[in-house]
mmCIF file of C-alpha atoms in Angstrom:
data_model
loop_
_atom_site.group_PDB
_atom_site.id
_atom_site.type_symbol
_atom_site.label_atom_id
_atom_site.label_comp_id
_atom_site.label_asym_id
_atom_site.label_seq_id
_atom_site.Cartn_x
_atom_site.Cartn_y
_atom_site.Cartn_z
ATOM 1 C CA MET B 1 0.438 0.034 -0.549
ATOM 2 C CA SER B 2 2.987 2.504 0.626
ATOM 3 C CA ARG B 3 4.461 1.371 -2.199
ATOM 4 C CA LEU B 4 1.471 2.423 -4.750
ATOM 5 C CA LEU B 5 0.987 5.539 -2.277
ATOM 6 C CA ASP B 6 4.536 6.895 -3.059
ATOM 7 C CA LEU B 7 3.604 6.043 -6.801
ATOM 8 C CA ALA B 8 0.567 8.280 -6.612
ATOM 9 C CA THR B 9 2.443 10.652 -5.224
ATOM 10 C CA GLY B 10 5.299 11.059 -7.626
ATOM 11 C CA ALA B 11 2.824 11.014 -10.258
ATOM 12 C CA ALA B 12 1.629 13.380 -8.323
ATOM 13 C CA LEU B 13 4.386 15.435 -8.406
ATOM 14 C CA GLY B 14 5.578 14.921 -11.699
ATOM 15 C CA ALA B 15 2.503 16.168 -12.623
ATOM 16 C CA LEU B 16 2.057 19.432 -11.838
ATOM 17 C CA GLY B 17 5.853 19.607 -12.278
ATOM 18 C CA LEU B 18 5.237 18.897 -16.138
ATOM 19 C CA ALA B 19 2.586 21.966 -15.330
ATOM 20 C CA LEU B 20 4.580 25.190 -14.285
ATOM 21 C CA ILE B 21 7.199 23.908 -16.984
ATOM 22 C CA VAL B 22 4.760 24.246 -19.215
ATOM 23 C CA THR B 23 3.049 28.003 -17.924
ATOM 24 C CA LEU B 24 6.678 28.482 -18.098
ATOM 25 C CA ASN B 25 6.821 28.713 -21.646
ATOM 26 C CA GLU B 26 4.469 29.712 -22.607
ATOM 27 C CA ARG B 27 5.357 32.433 -19.997
ATOM 28 C CA LEU B 28 8.538 33.031 -22.086
ATOM 29 C CA GLU B 29 6.349 32.513 -25.653
ATOM 30 C CA GLU B 30 4.531 35.733 -24.562
ATOM 31 C CA GLU B 31 7.012 38.111 -23.334
ATOM 32 C CA THR B 32 8.951 37.205 -25.869
ATOM 33 C CA ARG B 33 6.462 37.967 -28.159
ATOM 34 C CA ARG B 34 6.256 41.063 -26.694
ATOM 35 C CA LEU B 35 9.775 42.087 -26.946
ATOM 36 C CA TRP B 36 9.135 41.375 -30.462
ATOM 37 C CA ARG B 37 6.852 43.900 -31.248
ATOM 38 C CA ARG B 38 8.314 46.342 -28.630
ATOM 39 C CA GLY B 39 11.662 45.851 -30.600
ATOM 40 C CA LEU B 40 9.980 46.373 -34.464
ATOM 41 C CA LEU B 41 8.251 49.530 -33.149
ATOM 42 C CA ALA B 42 10.712 51.103 -32.054
ATOM 43 C CA ALA B 43 12.393 50.456 -35.152
ATOM 44 C CA SER B 44 9.469 51.557 -37.414
ATOM 45 C CA ARG B 45 9.584 55.165 -34.917
ATOM 46 C CA ALA B 46 13.381 55.138 -35.713
ATOM 47 C CA ALA B 47 13.333 54.383 -39.292
ATOM 48 C CA ARG B 48 9.546 56.722 -39.751
ATOM 49 C CA SER B 49 11.393 59.883 -38.164
ATOM 50 C CA THR B 50 14.795 60.068 -39.970
ATOM 51 C CA LEU B 51 12.474 60.442 -42.793
ATOM 52 C CA THR B 52 14.229 63.134 -45.660
ATOM 53 C CA TYR B 53 12.457 64.193 -49.229
ATOM 54 C CA ASP B 54 14.859 61.866 -50.965
ATOM 55 C CA GLN B 55 13.010 58.667 -49.710
ATOM 56 C CA GLU B 56 9.992 60.640 -49.834
ATOM 57 C CA ASP B 57 9.649 58.631 -53.245
ATOM 58 C CA GLU B 58 10.197 55.189 -51.243
ATOM 59 C CA HIS B 59 8.139 55.783 -48.620
ATOM 60 C CA GLY B 60 5.120 57.713 -49.846
ATOM 61 C CA ASP B 61 3.937 61.338 -49.605
ATOM 62 C CA GLU B 62 3.724 61.351 -45.550
ATOM 63 C CA GLN B 63 3.813 63.371 -43.538
ATOM 64 C CA GLU B 64 6.621 62.964 -42.107
ATOM 65 C CA PHE B 65 9.816 64.944 -40.595
ATOM 66 C CA SER B 66 13.357 65.156 -39.064
ATOM 67 C CA MET B 67 15.337 64.889 -35.616
ATOM 68 C CA SER B 68 16.494 67.840 -35.159
ATOM 69 C CA LYS B 69 20.322 67.389 -33.417
ATOM 70 C CA SER B 70 19.796 69.532 -31.378
ATOM 71 C CA PRO B 71 17.786 68.602 -28.700
ATOM 72 C CA GLY B 72 16.648 71.949 -27.124
ATOM 73 C CA THR B 73 15.982 73.993 -30.178
ATOM 74 C CA PRO B 74 12.330 74.246 -31.887
ATOM 75 C CA GLY B 75 11.653 71.379 -33.840
ATOM 76 C CA SER B 76 13.834 69.055 -31.896
ATOM 77 C CA ARG B 77 11.314 66.178 -31.542
ATOM 78 C CA ALA B 78 8.541 65.279 -33.901
ATOM 79 C CA ALA B 79 5.826 66.505 -33.677
ATOM 80 C CA SER B 80 2.869 64.176 -33.006
ATOM 81 C CA GLY B 81 -0.799 63.632 -33.006
ATOM 82 C CA ALA B 82 -2.889 66.553 -34.445
ATOM 83 C CA ARG B 83 -0.196 68.326 -34.654
ATOM 84 C CA LYS B 84 1.462 66.502 -37.524
ATOM 85 C CA CYS B 85 -1.257 67.581 -39.631
ATOM 86 C CA GLN B 86 -0.100 71.673 -39.204
ATOM 87 C CA LEU B 87 1.005 72.864 -42.443
ATOM 88 C CA GLY B 88 3.439 75.212 -40.493
ATOM 89 C CA VAL B 89 5.426 72.846 -39.431
ATOM 90 C CA GLY B 90 7.613 70.290 -40.011
ATOM 91 C CA TYR B 91 8.607 69.064 -42.604
ATOM 92 C CA ASN B 92 4.719 69.891 -43.931
ATOM 93 C CA LYS B 93 6.017 73.494 -44.024
ATOM 94 C CA GLN B 94 9.049 72.425 -46.539
ATOM 95 C CA LEU B 95 6.254 70.467 -48.720
ATOM 96 C CA ALA B 96 4.259 72.787 -49.266
ATOM 97 C CA ASP B 97 6.623 75.589 -50.041
ATOM 98 C CA GLU B 98 7.469 73.494 -53.219
ATOM 99 C CA ARG B 99 4.150 72.444 -53.990
ATOM 100 C CA ARG B 100 3.127 76.030 -54.090
ATOM 101 C CA GLN B 101 6.329 76.455 -56.482
ATOM 102 C CA ILE B 102 5.619 74.242 -58.348
ATOM 103 C CA TYR B 103 1.577 75.183 -58.481
ATOM 104 C CA ALA B 104 2.784 79.371 -59.143
ATOM 105 C CA LEU B 105 5.272 77.089 -62.173
ATOM 106 C CA LEU B 106 1.593 76.712 -63.730
ATOM 107 C CA GLU B 107 -0.705 78.559 -63.074
ATOM 108 C CA ASN B 108 -0.551 80.125 -66.570
ATOM 109 C CA LEU B 109 -0.323 76.961 -68.899
ATOM 110 C CA PRO B 110 -3.254 76.846 -71.630
ATOM 111 C CA ARG B 111 -5.696 74.390 -70.294
ATOM 112 C CA LEU B 112 -5.629 70.909 -72.092
ATOM 113 C CA PRO B 113 -8.025 70.701 -74.993
ATOM 114 C CA GLU B 114 -8.709 66.883 -74.191
ATOM 115 C CA LEU B 115 -10.247 67.595 -70.753
ATOM 116 C CA ASP B 116 -12.927 68.719 -72.150
ATOM 117 C CA TYR B 117 -13.757 65.681 -74.263
ATOM 118 C CA VAL B 118 -17.488 64.763 -74.193
ATOM 119 C CA PRO B 119 -17.864 60.370 -75.312
ATOM 120 C CA THR B 120 -20.782 60.354 -77.788
ATOM 121 C CA ALA B 121 -21.188 56.977 -77.448
ATOM 122 C CA LYS B 122 -21.843 54.718 -74.943
ATOM 123 C CA TYR B 123 -20.562 51.551 -73.400
ATOM 124 C CA GLU B 124 -21.514 48.408 -75.576
ATOM 125 C CA GLU B 125 -20.376 44.839 -75.582
ATOM 126 C CA ALA B 126 -19.026 42.934 -78.923
ATOM 127 C CA PRO B 127 -17.388 40.302 -79.899
ATOM 128 C CA ILE B 128 -13.607 39.966 -79.322
ATOM 129 C CA GLU B 129 -13.308 39.296 -83.827
ATOM 130 C CA GLU B 130 -14.872 42.855 -84.303
ATOM 131 C CA VAL B 131 -12.668 45.062 -81.957
ATOM 132 C CA LEU B 132 -9.529 43.144 -80.760
ATOM 133 C CA HIS B 133 -8.750 41.079 -83.076
ATOM 134 C CA PRO B 134 -8.412 44.391 -86.117
ATOM 135 C CA LEU B 135 -6.313 46.421 -83.953
ATOM 136 C CA ILE B 136 -4.096 43.454 -83.678
ATOM 137 C CA ALA B 137 -4.090 43.255 -87.124
ATOM 138 C CA GLU B 138 -2.921 46.803 -87.149
ATOM 139 C CA ALA B 139 -0.272 46.482 -84.219
ATOM 140 C CA SER B 140 3.523 44.952 -84.171
ATOM 141 C CA VAL B 141 2.772 45.620 -80.629
ATOM 142 C CA ILE B 142 0.341 46.231 -77.934
ATOM 143 C CA LEU B 143 0.790 47.327 -74.855
ATOM 144 C CA VAL B 144 -1.593 46.578 -71.856
ATOM 145 C CA ALA B 145 -1.380 49.116 -68.492
ATOM 146 C CA GLY B 146 -3.400 50.104 -66.001
ATOM 147 C CA ALA B 147 -4.525 53.165 -65.123
ATOM 148 C CA TYR B 148 -5.727 51.970 -61.291
ATOM 149 C CA PHE B 149 -4.394 49.935 -58.577
ATOM 150 C CA GLY B 150 -5.809 46.331 -60.515
ATOM 151 C CA ASP B 151 -9.345 44.925 -60.373
ATOM 152 C CA GLU B 152 -9.185 46.186 -64.303
ATOM 153 C CA GLY B 153 -9.322 42.911 -66.304
ATOM 154 C CA LYS B 154 -5.103 43.318 -67.552
ATOM 155 C CA GLY B 155 -5.320 39.631 -67.436
ATOM 156 C CA LYS B 156 -7.883 38.690 -69.144
ATOM 157 C CA THR B 157 -7.305 41.104 -72.174
ATOM 158 C CA VAL B 158 -3.295 39.743 -71.790
ATOM 159 C CA ASP B 159 -5.037 36.462 -72.188
ATOM 160 C CA ALA B 160 -7.341 37.409 -75.104
ATOM 161 C CA ILE B 161 -4.497 38.920 -76.755
ATOM 162 C CA ALA B 162 -2.304 35.839 -76.206
ATOM 163 C CA ARG B 163 -5.090 33.445 -78.494
ATOM 164 C CA HIS B 164 -4.551 35.328 -81.585
ATOM 165 C CA PRO B 165 -2.135 33.668 -84.293
ATOM 166 C CA GLU B 166 0.022 36.230 -85.016
ATOM 167 C CA VAL B 167 0.061 37.313 -81.413
ATOM 168 C CA LYS B 168 4.115 35.499 -80.546
ATOM 169 C CA VAL B 169 5.538 36.523 -77.607
ATOM 170 C CA VAL B 170 3.726 37.706 -74.713
ATOM 171 C CA ALA B 171 6.439 39.681 -71.770
ATOM 172 C CA ARG B 172 5.854 40.969 -68.591
ATOM 173 C CA VAL B 173 8.748 43.890 -69.111
ATOM 174 C CA ASN B 174 8.247 46.042 -65.318
ATOM 175 C CA SER B 175 7.105 45.831 -61.725
ATOM 176 C CA GLY B 176 6.908 41.872 -59.380
ATOM 177 C CA GLU B 177 5.000 40.095 -57.823
ATOM 178 C CA ASN B 178 2.485 42.294 -55.798
ATOM 179 C CA ALA B 179 0.730 42.925 -58.557
ATOM 180 C CA GLY B 180 -1.850 39.468 -59.680
ATOM 181 C CA HIS B 181 -3.977 38.374 -62.443
ATOM 182 C CA THR B 182 -5.896 35.593 -62.004
ATOM 183 C CA VAL B 183 -5.942 32.786 -65.448
ATOM 184 C CA PHE B 184 -8.870 30.007 -66.260
ATOM 185 C CA GLY B 185 -6.696 26.914 -68.130
ATOM 186 C CA GLU B 186 -8.782 24.858 -70.702
ATOM 187 C CA THR B 187 -9.483 22.338 -68.573
ATOM 188 C CA GLY B 188 -11.052 25.041 -66.492
ATOM 189 C CA HIS B 189 -7.771 25.020 -63.308
ATOM 190 C CA LYS B 190 -8.212 28.270 -61.918
ATOM 191 C CA TYR B 191 -4.357 30.041 -62.130
ATOM 192 C CA ASP B 192 -2.884 32.761 -59.293
ATOM 193 C CA PHE B 193 0.052 33.943 -61.297
ATOM 194 C CA HIS B 194 2.063 36.865 -59.920
ATOM 195 C CA LEU B 195 5.016 37.866 -61.898
ATOM 196 C CA CYS B 196 4.173 34.918 -64.975
ATOM 197 C CA PRO B 197 2.083 35.995 -68.243
ATOM 198 C CA SER B 198 -1.011 35.878 -68.971
ATOM 199 C CA GLY B 199 -0.519 33.713 -71.953
ATOM 200 C CA LEU B 200 1.992 31.150 -69.965
ATOM 201 C CA LEU B 201 -1.349 28.544 -70.313
ATOM 202 C CA THR B 202 -1.662 29.283 -74.189
ATOM 203 C CA PRO B 203 0.210 26.515 -76.481
ATOM 204 C CA GLY B 204 3.136 27.504 -79.630
ATOM 205 C CA LYS B 205 3.174 31.033 -77.297
ATOM 206 C CA VAL B 206 7.286 32.463 -75.953
ATOM 207 C CA ASN B 207 6.648 34.199 -72.468
ATOM 208 C CA MET B 208 9.186 36.596 -70.726
ATOM 209 C CA ILE B 209 9.530 38.175 -66.969
ATOM 210 C CA GLY B 210 11.587 41.122 -68.447
ATOM 211 C CA PRO B 211 15.022 42.363 -66.272
ATOM 212 C CA GLU B 212 13.209 45.649 -65.540
ATOM 213 C CA CYS B 213 11.296 43.357 -63.178
ATOM 214 C CA VAL B 214 11.377 42.836 -59.790
ATOM 215 C CA MET B 215 11.823 38.593 -58.394
ATOM 216 C CA ASP B 216 11.563 36.764 -55.554
ATOM 217 C CA PRO B 217 12.486 33.296 -56.735
ATOM 218 C CA VAL B 218 12.064 31.066 -53.627
ATOM 219 C CA SER B 219 8.786 32.930 -53.582
ATOM 220 C CA PHE B 220 7.862 33.010 -57.418
ATOM 221 C CA MET B 221 9.000 28.697 -57.413
ATOM 222 C CA GLU B 222 7.166 27.615 -54.399
ATOM 223 C CA ARG B 223 4.190 30.229 -55.609
ATOM 224 C CA GLU B 224 3.959 30.347 -59.244
ATOM 225 C CA VAL B 225 5.792 27.570 -60.660
ATOM 226 C CA SER B 226 4.442 24.647 -58.220
ATOM 227 C CA GLN B 227 1.447 25.242 -59.907
ATOM 228 C CA LEU B 228 2.426 24.434 -63.581
ATOM 229 C CA VAL B 229 3.950 21.522 -62.642
ATOM 230 C CA ARG B 230 0.649 20.316 -59.737
ATOM 231 C CA THR B 231 -1.092 20.604 -63.297
ATOM 232 C CA GLY B 232 0.796 19.247 -65.532
ATOM 233 C CA VAL B 233 1.752 22.070 -68.200
ATOM 234 C CA SER B 234 4.723 22.563 -69.695
ATOM 235 C CA TYR B 235 6.269 24.893 -69.322
ATOM 236 C CA LYS B 236 10.393 24.926 -69.367
ATOM 237 C CA GLU B 237 9.411 25.715 -73.541
ATOM 238 C CA ARG B 238 7.026 28.144 -73.215
ATOM 239 C CA LEU B 239 8.987 30.580 -70.623
ATOM 240 C CA PHE B 240 11.809 32.641 -70.141
ATOM 241 C CA ILE B 241 13.473 35.143 -67.526
ATOM 242 C CA GLY B 242 15.409 37.881 -67.781
ATOM 243 C CA ASN B 243 18.019 39.445 -65.410
ATOM 244 C CA VAL B 244 15.808 40.073 -63.236
ATOM 245 C CA HIS B 245 16.461 42.342 -59.819
ATOM 246 C CA LEU B 246 16.292 40.112 -56.538
ATOM 247 C CA VAL B 247 13.920 40.148 -54.189
ATOM 248 C CA CYS B 248 15.680 39.904 -50.617
ATOM 249 C CA PRO B 249 15.077 39.151 -47.752
ATOM 250 C CA HIS B 250 16.049 42.291 -45.810
ATOM 251 C CA HIS B 251 13.968 43.860 -48.721
ATOM 252 C CA LYS B 252 10.642 42.473 -47.360
ATOM 253 C CA LEU B 253 11.738 43.374 -43.078
ATOM 254 C CA LEU B 254 13.085 46.810 -43.469
ATOM 255 C CA ASP B 255 9.526 47.019 -46.361
ATOM 256 C CA LEU B 256 7.072 45.407 -42.781
ATOM 257 C CA ILE B 257 8.980 47.971 -40.274
ATOM 258 C CA GLY B 258 8.263 50.317 -43.068
ATOM 259 C CA SER B 259 4.032 49.734 -42.426
ATOM 260 C CA TRP B 260 4.089 48.602 -38.806
ATOM 261 C CA ASP B 261 1.771 51.506 -38.476
ATOM 262 C CA ALA B 262 0.029 51.226 -41.388
ATOM 263 C CA PRO B 263 -0.548 47.908 -42.486
ATOM 264 C CA ASN B 264 -2.457 48.929 -46.172
ATOM 265 C CA ARG B 265 -0.641 51.093 -47.871
ATOM 266 C CA SER B 266 1.946 47.681 -48.249
ATOM 267 C CA THR B 267 1.868 44.903 -49.607
ATOM 268 C CA LEU B 268 4.384 43.915 -47.929
ATOM 269 C CA GLN B 269 6.286 42.025 -50.573
ATOM 270 C CA GLY B 270 9.523 44.365 -50.276
ATOM 271 C CA MET B 271 8.605 46.175 -53.289
ATOM 272 C CA GLY B 272 9.384 49.765 -52.025
ATOM 273 C CA PRO B 273 13.137 48.901 -51.084
ATOM 274 C CA VAL B 274 14.404 46.202 -53.757
ATOM 275 C CA HIS B 275 13.187 48.973 -55.847
ATOM 276 C CA ALA B 276 15.028 52.007 -53.784
ATOM 277 C CA SER B 277 17.600 48.497 -54.329
ATOM 278 C CA LYS B 278 16.910 48.343 -58.274
ATOM 279 C CA ALA B 279 17.444 52.612 -58.970
ATOM 280 C CA SER B 280 20.222 53.012 -56.746
ATOM 281 C CA ARG B 281 22.331 50.046 -58.656
ATOM 282 C CA ARG B 282 23.121 48.596 -55.078
ATOM 283 C CA GLY B 283 21.003 45.045 -55.499
ATOM 284 C CA LEU B 284 21.881 41.769 -56.998
ATOM 285 C CA ARG B 285 19.749 40.723 -60.380
ATOM 286 C CA LEU B 286 19.358 37.416 -61.345
ATOM 287 C CA HIS B 287 22.342 36.626 -64.109
ATOM 288 C CA PRO B 288 25.706 36.618 -61.326
ATOM 289 C CA PRO B 289 24.367 34.057 -58.212
ATOM 290 C CA PHE B 290 22.911 32.587 -60.798
ATOM 291 C CA ASN B 291 25.356 31.272 -63.298
ATOM 292 C CA ARG B 292 28.154 31.013 -60.368
#
């Protein structure tokens, strides 16, 4: 009996010890996550507090301004709250002055006649053969460009153009996987492409991703090429990739830090930072690591 009691006591103490270890681990993980959040938030604030005019194109037109090196002078601390929106504060004042100068240059220019155009026809649906095919017959190159942020039907338009027998090459010429287009194959299978041209599903077409594009090769293989492999699409004779600029892990981390308190400002694919590397000629490109 005493032996059974000792065993029961030992089991109870073991269970209690295990419960304490699990609780301590959970608290340690929670504390670690809290410290990570604090660290990333501090890094985000530090990055945003040093925003200058030269960085505006990369980060967007934010109402931010630089920290003064002299702690005792006015403006030594970045304004916060509603004061950040005041016209005469920090970077806002510089931005307003620059825009007034630009407006002064444009103020007396004559009005563009195209702005007074009044449509005379109504939108009507028409067969592809009547509308699209004559355009293809008249042109040697057709550019499908977006006029807004997306969801315009560019992918479907490119797919329709690529199906014409006279079209030989379909190319993606700029940007990266922040874009996206959905194309349905002949069997009805849905493909979610980001960098791959929509003509990739049409046999007999050459599809190119040009050297001005940016690419995360790992993400490209996992998100896009894997779809083609799973469904048996013969892409190796159709898809050709140029000397693209590489999206590296630090680009996505910088994108995350810069968008920490404004998550809807970015797709978090590293687009802003990688295009900054591209413009400053400091980034990696595909050919050197691929050909080693």
